[in-house]
Coordinates of C-alpha atoms in Angstrom, one line a residue:
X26 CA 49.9 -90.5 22.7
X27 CA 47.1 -88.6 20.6
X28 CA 44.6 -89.6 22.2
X29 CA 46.8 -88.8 25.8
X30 CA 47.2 -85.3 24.3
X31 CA 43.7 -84.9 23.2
X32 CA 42.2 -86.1 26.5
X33 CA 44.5 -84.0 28.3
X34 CA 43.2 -80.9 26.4
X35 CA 40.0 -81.3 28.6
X36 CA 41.2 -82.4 31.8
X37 CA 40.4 -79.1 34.4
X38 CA 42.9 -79.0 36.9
X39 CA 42.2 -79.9 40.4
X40 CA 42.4 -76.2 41.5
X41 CA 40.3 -74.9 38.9
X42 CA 37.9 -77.4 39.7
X43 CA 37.7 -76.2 43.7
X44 CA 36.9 -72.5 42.5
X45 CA 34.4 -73.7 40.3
X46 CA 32.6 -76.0 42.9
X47 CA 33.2 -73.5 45.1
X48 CA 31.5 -70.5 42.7
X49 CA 28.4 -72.7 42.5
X50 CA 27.9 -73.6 46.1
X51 CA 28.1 -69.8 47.0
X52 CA 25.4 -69.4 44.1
X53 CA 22.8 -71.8 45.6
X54 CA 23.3 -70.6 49.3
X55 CA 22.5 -67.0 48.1
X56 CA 19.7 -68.6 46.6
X57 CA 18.4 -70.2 49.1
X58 CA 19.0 -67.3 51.7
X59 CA 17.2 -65.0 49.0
X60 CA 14.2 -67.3 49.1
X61 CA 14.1 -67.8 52.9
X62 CA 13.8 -63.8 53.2
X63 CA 11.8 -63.4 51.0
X64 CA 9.4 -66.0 52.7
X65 CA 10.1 -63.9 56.4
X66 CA 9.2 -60.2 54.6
X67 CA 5.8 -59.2 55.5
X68 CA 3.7 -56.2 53.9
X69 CA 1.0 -53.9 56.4
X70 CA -0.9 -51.1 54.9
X71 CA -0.5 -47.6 56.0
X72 CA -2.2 -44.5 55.3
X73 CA -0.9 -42.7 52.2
X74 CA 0.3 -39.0 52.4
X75 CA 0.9 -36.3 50.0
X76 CA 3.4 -33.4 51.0
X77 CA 1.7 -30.2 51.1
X78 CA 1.1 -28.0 47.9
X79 CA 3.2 -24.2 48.4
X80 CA 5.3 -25.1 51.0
X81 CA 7.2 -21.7 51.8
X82 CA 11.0 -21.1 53.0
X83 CA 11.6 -18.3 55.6
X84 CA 15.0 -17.9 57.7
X85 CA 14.7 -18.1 61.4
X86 CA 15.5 -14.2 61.8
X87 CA 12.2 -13.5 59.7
X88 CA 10.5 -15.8 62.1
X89 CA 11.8 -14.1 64.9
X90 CA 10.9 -10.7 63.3
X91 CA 7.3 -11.6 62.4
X92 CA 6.9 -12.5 66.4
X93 CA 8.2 -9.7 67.5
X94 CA 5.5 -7.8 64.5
X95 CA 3.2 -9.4 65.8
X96 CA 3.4 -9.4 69.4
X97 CA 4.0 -5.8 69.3
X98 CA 1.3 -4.6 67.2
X99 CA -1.2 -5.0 70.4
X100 CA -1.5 -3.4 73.3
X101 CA -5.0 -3.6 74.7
X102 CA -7.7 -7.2 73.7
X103 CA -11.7 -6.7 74.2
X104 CA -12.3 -10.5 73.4
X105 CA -16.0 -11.7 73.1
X106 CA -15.5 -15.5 73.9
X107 CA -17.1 -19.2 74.0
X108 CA -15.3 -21.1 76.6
X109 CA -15.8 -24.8 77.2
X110 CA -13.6 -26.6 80.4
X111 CA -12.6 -30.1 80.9
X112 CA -11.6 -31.0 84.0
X113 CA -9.4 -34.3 84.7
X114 CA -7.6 -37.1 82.8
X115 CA -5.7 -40.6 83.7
X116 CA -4.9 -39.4 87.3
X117 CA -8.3 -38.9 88.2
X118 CA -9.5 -41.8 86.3
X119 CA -12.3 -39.3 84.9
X120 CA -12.9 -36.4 82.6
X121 CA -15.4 -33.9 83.4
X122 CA -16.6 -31.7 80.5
X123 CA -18.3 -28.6 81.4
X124 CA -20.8 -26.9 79.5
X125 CA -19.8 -24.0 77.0
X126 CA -19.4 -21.0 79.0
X127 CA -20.2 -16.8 77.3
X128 CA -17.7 -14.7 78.6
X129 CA -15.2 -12.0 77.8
X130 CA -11.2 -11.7 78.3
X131 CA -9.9 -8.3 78.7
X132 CA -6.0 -7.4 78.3
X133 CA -3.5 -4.1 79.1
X134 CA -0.3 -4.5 78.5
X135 CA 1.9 -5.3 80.2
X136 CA 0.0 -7.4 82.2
X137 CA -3.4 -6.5 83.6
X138 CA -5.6 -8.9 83.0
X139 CA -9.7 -9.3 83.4
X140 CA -11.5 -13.3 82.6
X141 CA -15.2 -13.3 83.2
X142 CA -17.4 -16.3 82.5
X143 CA -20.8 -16.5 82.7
X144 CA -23.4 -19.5 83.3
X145 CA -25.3 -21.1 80.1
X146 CA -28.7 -19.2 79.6
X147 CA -28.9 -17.4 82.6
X148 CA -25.6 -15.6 82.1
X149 CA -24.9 -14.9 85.6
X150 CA -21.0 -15.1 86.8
X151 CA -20.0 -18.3 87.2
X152 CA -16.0 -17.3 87.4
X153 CA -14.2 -14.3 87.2
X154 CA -10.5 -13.6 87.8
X155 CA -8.4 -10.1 87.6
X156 CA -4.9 -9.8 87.7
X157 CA -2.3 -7.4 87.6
X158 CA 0.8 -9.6 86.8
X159 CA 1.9 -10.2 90.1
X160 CA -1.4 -10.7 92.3
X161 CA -4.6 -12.4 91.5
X162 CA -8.1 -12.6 92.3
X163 CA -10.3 -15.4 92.0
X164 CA -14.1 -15.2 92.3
X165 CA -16.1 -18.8 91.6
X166 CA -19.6 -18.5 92.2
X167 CA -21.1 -21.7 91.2
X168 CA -22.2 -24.1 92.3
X169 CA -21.0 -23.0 96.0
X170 CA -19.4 -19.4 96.4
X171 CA -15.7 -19.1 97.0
X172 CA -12.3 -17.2 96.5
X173 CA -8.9 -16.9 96.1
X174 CA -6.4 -14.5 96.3
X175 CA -2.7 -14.4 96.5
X176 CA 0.2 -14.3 94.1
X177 CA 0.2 -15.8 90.2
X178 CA 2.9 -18.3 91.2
X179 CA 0.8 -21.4 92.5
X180 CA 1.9 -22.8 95.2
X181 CA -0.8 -25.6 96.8
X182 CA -2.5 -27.1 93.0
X183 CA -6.0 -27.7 94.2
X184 CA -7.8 -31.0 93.6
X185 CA -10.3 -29.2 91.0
X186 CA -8.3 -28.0 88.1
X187 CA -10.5 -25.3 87.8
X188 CA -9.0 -23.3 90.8
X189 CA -5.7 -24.1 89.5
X190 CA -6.3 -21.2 86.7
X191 CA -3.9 -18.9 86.6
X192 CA -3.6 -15.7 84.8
X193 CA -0.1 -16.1 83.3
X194 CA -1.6 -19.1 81.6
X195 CA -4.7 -17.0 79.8
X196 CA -1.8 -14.8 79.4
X197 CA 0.3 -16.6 77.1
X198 CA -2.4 -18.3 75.2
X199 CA -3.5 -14.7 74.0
X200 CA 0.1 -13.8 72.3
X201 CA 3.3 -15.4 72.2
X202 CA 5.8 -13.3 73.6
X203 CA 9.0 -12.4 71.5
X204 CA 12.4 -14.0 72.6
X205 CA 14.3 -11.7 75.5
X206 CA 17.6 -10.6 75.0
X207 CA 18.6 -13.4 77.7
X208 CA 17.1 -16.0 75.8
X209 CA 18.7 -18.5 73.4
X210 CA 17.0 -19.8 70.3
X211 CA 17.3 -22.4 68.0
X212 CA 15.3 -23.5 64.7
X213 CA 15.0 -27.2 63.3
X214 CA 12.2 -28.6 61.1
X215 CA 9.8 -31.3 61.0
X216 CA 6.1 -32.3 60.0
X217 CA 2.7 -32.8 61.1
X218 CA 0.2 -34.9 59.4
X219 CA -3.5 -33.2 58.6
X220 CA -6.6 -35.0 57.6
X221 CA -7.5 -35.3 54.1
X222 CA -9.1 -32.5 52.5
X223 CA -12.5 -33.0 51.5
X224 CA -13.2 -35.6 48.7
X225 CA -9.6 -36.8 49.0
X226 CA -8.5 -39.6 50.7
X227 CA -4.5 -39.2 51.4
X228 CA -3.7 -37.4 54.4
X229 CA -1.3 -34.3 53.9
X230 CA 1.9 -34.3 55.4
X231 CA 2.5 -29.9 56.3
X232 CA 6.3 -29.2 56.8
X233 CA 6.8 -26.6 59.9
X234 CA 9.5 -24.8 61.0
X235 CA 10.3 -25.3 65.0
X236 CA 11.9 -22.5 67.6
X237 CA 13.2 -23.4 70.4
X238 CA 13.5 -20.8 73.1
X239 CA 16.3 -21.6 76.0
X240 CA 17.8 -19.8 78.3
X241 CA 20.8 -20.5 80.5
X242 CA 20.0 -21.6 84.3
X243 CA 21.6 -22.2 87.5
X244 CA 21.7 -26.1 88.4
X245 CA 22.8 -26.8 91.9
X246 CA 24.8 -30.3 90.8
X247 CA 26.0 -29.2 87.4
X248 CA 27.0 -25.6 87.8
X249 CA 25.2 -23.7 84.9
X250 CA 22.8 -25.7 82.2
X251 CA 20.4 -24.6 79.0
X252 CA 16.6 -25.1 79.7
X253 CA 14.4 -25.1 77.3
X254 CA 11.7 -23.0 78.0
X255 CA 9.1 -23.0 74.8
X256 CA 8.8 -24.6 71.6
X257 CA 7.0 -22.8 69.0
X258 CA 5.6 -24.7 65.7
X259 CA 5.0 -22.8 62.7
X260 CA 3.2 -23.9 59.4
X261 CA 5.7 -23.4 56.1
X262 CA 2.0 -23.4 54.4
X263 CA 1.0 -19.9 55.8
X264 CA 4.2 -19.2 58.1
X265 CA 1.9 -18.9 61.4
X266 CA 2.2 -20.4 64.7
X267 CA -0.2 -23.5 64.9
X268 CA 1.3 -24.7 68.6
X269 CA 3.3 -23.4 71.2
X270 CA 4.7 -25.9 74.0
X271 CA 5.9 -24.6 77.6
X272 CA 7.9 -26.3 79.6
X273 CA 8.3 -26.3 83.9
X274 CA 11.6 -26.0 85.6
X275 CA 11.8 -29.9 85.2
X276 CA 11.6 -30.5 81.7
X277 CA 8.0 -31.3 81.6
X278 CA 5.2 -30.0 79.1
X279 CA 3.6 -27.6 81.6
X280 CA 0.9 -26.2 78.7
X281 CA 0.5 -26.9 75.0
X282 CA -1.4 -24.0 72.9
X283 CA -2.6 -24.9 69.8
X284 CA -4.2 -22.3 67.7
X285 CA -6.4 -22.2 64.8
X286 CA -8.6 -20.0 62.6
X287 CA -6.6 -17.1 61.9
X288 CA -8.4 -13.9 60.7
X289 CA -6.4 -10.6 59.5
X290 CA -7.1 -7.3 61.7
X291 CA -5.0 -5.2 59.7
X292 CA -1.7 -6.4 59.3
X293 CA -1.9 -9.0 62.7
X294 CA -3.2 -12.3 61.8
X295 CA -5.0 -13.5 65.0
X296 CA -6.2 -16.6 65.8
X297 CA -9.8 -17.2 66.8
X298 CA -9.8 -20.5 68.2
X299 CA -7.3 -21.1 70.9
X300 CA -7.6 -24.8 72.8
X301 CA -5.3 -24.3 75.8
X302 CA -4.4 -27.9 77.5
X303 CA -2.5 -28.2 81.0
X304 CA -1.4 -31.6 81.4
X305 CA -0.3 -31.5 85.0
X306 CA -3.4 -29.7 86.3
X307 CA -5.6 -32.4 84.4
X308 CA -7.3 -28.9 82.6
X309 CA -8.4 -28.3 79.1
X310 CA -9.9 -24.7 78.2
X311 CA -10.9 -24.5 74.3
X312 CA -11.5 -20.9 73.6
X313 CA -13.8 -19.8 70.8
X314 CA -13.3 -15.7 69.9
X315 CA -17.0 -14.3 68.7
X316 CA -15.2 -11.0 68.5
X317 CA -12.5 -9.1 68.8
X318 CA -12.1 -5.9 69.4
X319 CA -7.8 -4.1 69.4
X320 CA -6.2 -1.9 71.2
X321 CA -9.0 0.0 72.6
X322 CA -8.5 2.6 75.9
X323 CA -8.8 0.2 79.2
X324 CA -9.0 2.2 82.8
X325 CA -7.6 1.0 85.7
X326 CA -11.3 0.1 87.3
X327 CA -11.7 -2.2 84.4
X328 CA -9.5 -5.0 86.4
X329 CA -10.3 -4.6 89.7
X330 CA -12.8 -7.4 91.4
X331 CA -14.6 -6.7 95.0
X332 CA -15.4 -10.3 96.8
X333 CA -18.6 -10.1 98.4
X334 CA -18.3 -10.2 102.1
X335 CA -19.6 -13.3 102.8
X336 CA -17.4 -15.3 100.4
X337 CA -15.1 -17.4 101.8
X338 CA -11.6 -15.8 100.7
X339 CA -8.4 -18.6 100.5
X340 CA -5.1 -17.3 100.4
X341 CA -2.7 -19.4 98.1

């Protein structure tokens, strides 16, 4: 009976016993699935980045201010320019690159405009275009002579994006235009990654700050919707604009400004390289400022263009 007594000290009771084997089996499986992971888990290298040093905070109404600053603070541009064209892209199967063309933009608010460009060495007019805001004129002389003339809404795209140049689209490359009292806008944030500086090898990774510039449209299925008509990007480094993005009546990225260079004229801070792409057109324009000269007197002859005679004139 002792010994019954003393054996049945250690006897574990069936039940026990279940939660125990139990405990155990869970313990291996875990095991085993923490192994077999482990096994699938594979490790690619990607390029390291450090966050930008001085990052700066600003609320969207200073944002909104500074454009308005800035936008206002000129009222005439005598621009000395470098312009080099690319013409084409996947559509055409073929990019064209032009060589870099002198030549000189002229502005009056609130929209006369004046674009010569001249050929490499010789420097005799290889395109020139005037506008008043509404009407354009369009004068290509090389390599065969031709114009066109008609209103700054396109109607027929040519075939050669370089008659598809329009002078609302010099136009807002040169400024962006403050928001309109129709106009709604909204600010969210994101990044952009820049190369590494010299004799570093991380990338840097440049907060920005993102408006968003809507405005409220008729739709004929849906009654009235919000379009978004521009997205600005601007640096939290040095609170400038680096990109714009317009959008067509369809959603699409019509033309994407991205600017570089600033200098200070005064208080504006300008930017002196200007690349100016146009997607749907198949057109790049990068536009190098040699100088700059603000808000000088402008007369009205200043953006008028005579077409020789015996160019032939299009209408479109």
């Amino acid at each position: 009976m002792k010994f019954l007594r003393s054996a049945n000290a250690f006897v574990v009771p069936s039940s026990r016993l279940r939660t125990v084997f139990l405990r155990a089996t869970c313990a291996f499986a875990a095991l085993g699935m923490a192994v077999s992971l482990t096994g699938c888990v594979s490790v690619r290298t990607v390029d390291k980045t450090v966050l930008a040093p001085d990052v700066r905070q600003a609320t969207l109404d200073d944002l909104l201010k500074k454009m308005a600053t800035e936008y206002g603070a000129v009222q005439t541009l005598n621009l000395t320019v470098n312009i080099q064209a690319s013409v084409g892209g996947a559509h055409q199967g073929e990019v064209k690159t032009y060589p870099t063309f002198a030549g000189y933009i002229l502005l009056r608010k609130p929209a006369d405009l004046h674009l010569l460009m001249l050929v490499p060495f010789v420097r005799t007019r290889a395109l020139e275009m005037v506008s008043d805001g509404k009407n354009y004129k369009l004068l290509i002389s090389q390599p065969k002579a031709r114009a066109y003339v008609g209103p700054e809404v396109m109607t027929t795209p040519s075939k050669n994006g370089l008659e598809n140049i329009r002078p609302s689209v010099i136009r807002d490359a040169l400024q962006i235009p403050p928001v309109a009292a129709d106009e709604s806008v909204t600010l969210t944030q994101n990044s952009r990654i820049l190369a590494p500086a010299r004799g570093k090898k991380e990338a840097i990774e440049e907060p920005d700050y993102d408006i968003s510039v809507l405005k409220m449209a008729a739709d004929a299925g849906n009654g009235k919707v919000l379009r978004v008509l521009r997205v600005i990007h601007v640096s939290r480094v040095t609170l400038l604009p680096y990109e714009q993005d317009i959008y067509d009546a369809q959603g699409r990225i019509q033309t994407t400004i991205s600017y570089g260079k600033f200098q200070k004229f005064g208080d504006l801070d300008y930017p002196m390289s200007i690349l100016l792409k146009r997607p749907l057109d198949e057109y790049t324009l990068q536009i190098d400022i040699t100088k700059l000269q603000l808000n000088q007197a402008m007369d009205d002859e200043t953006f008028k263009l005579v077409i020789p005679e015996d160019v032939p004139t299009q209408t479109k």
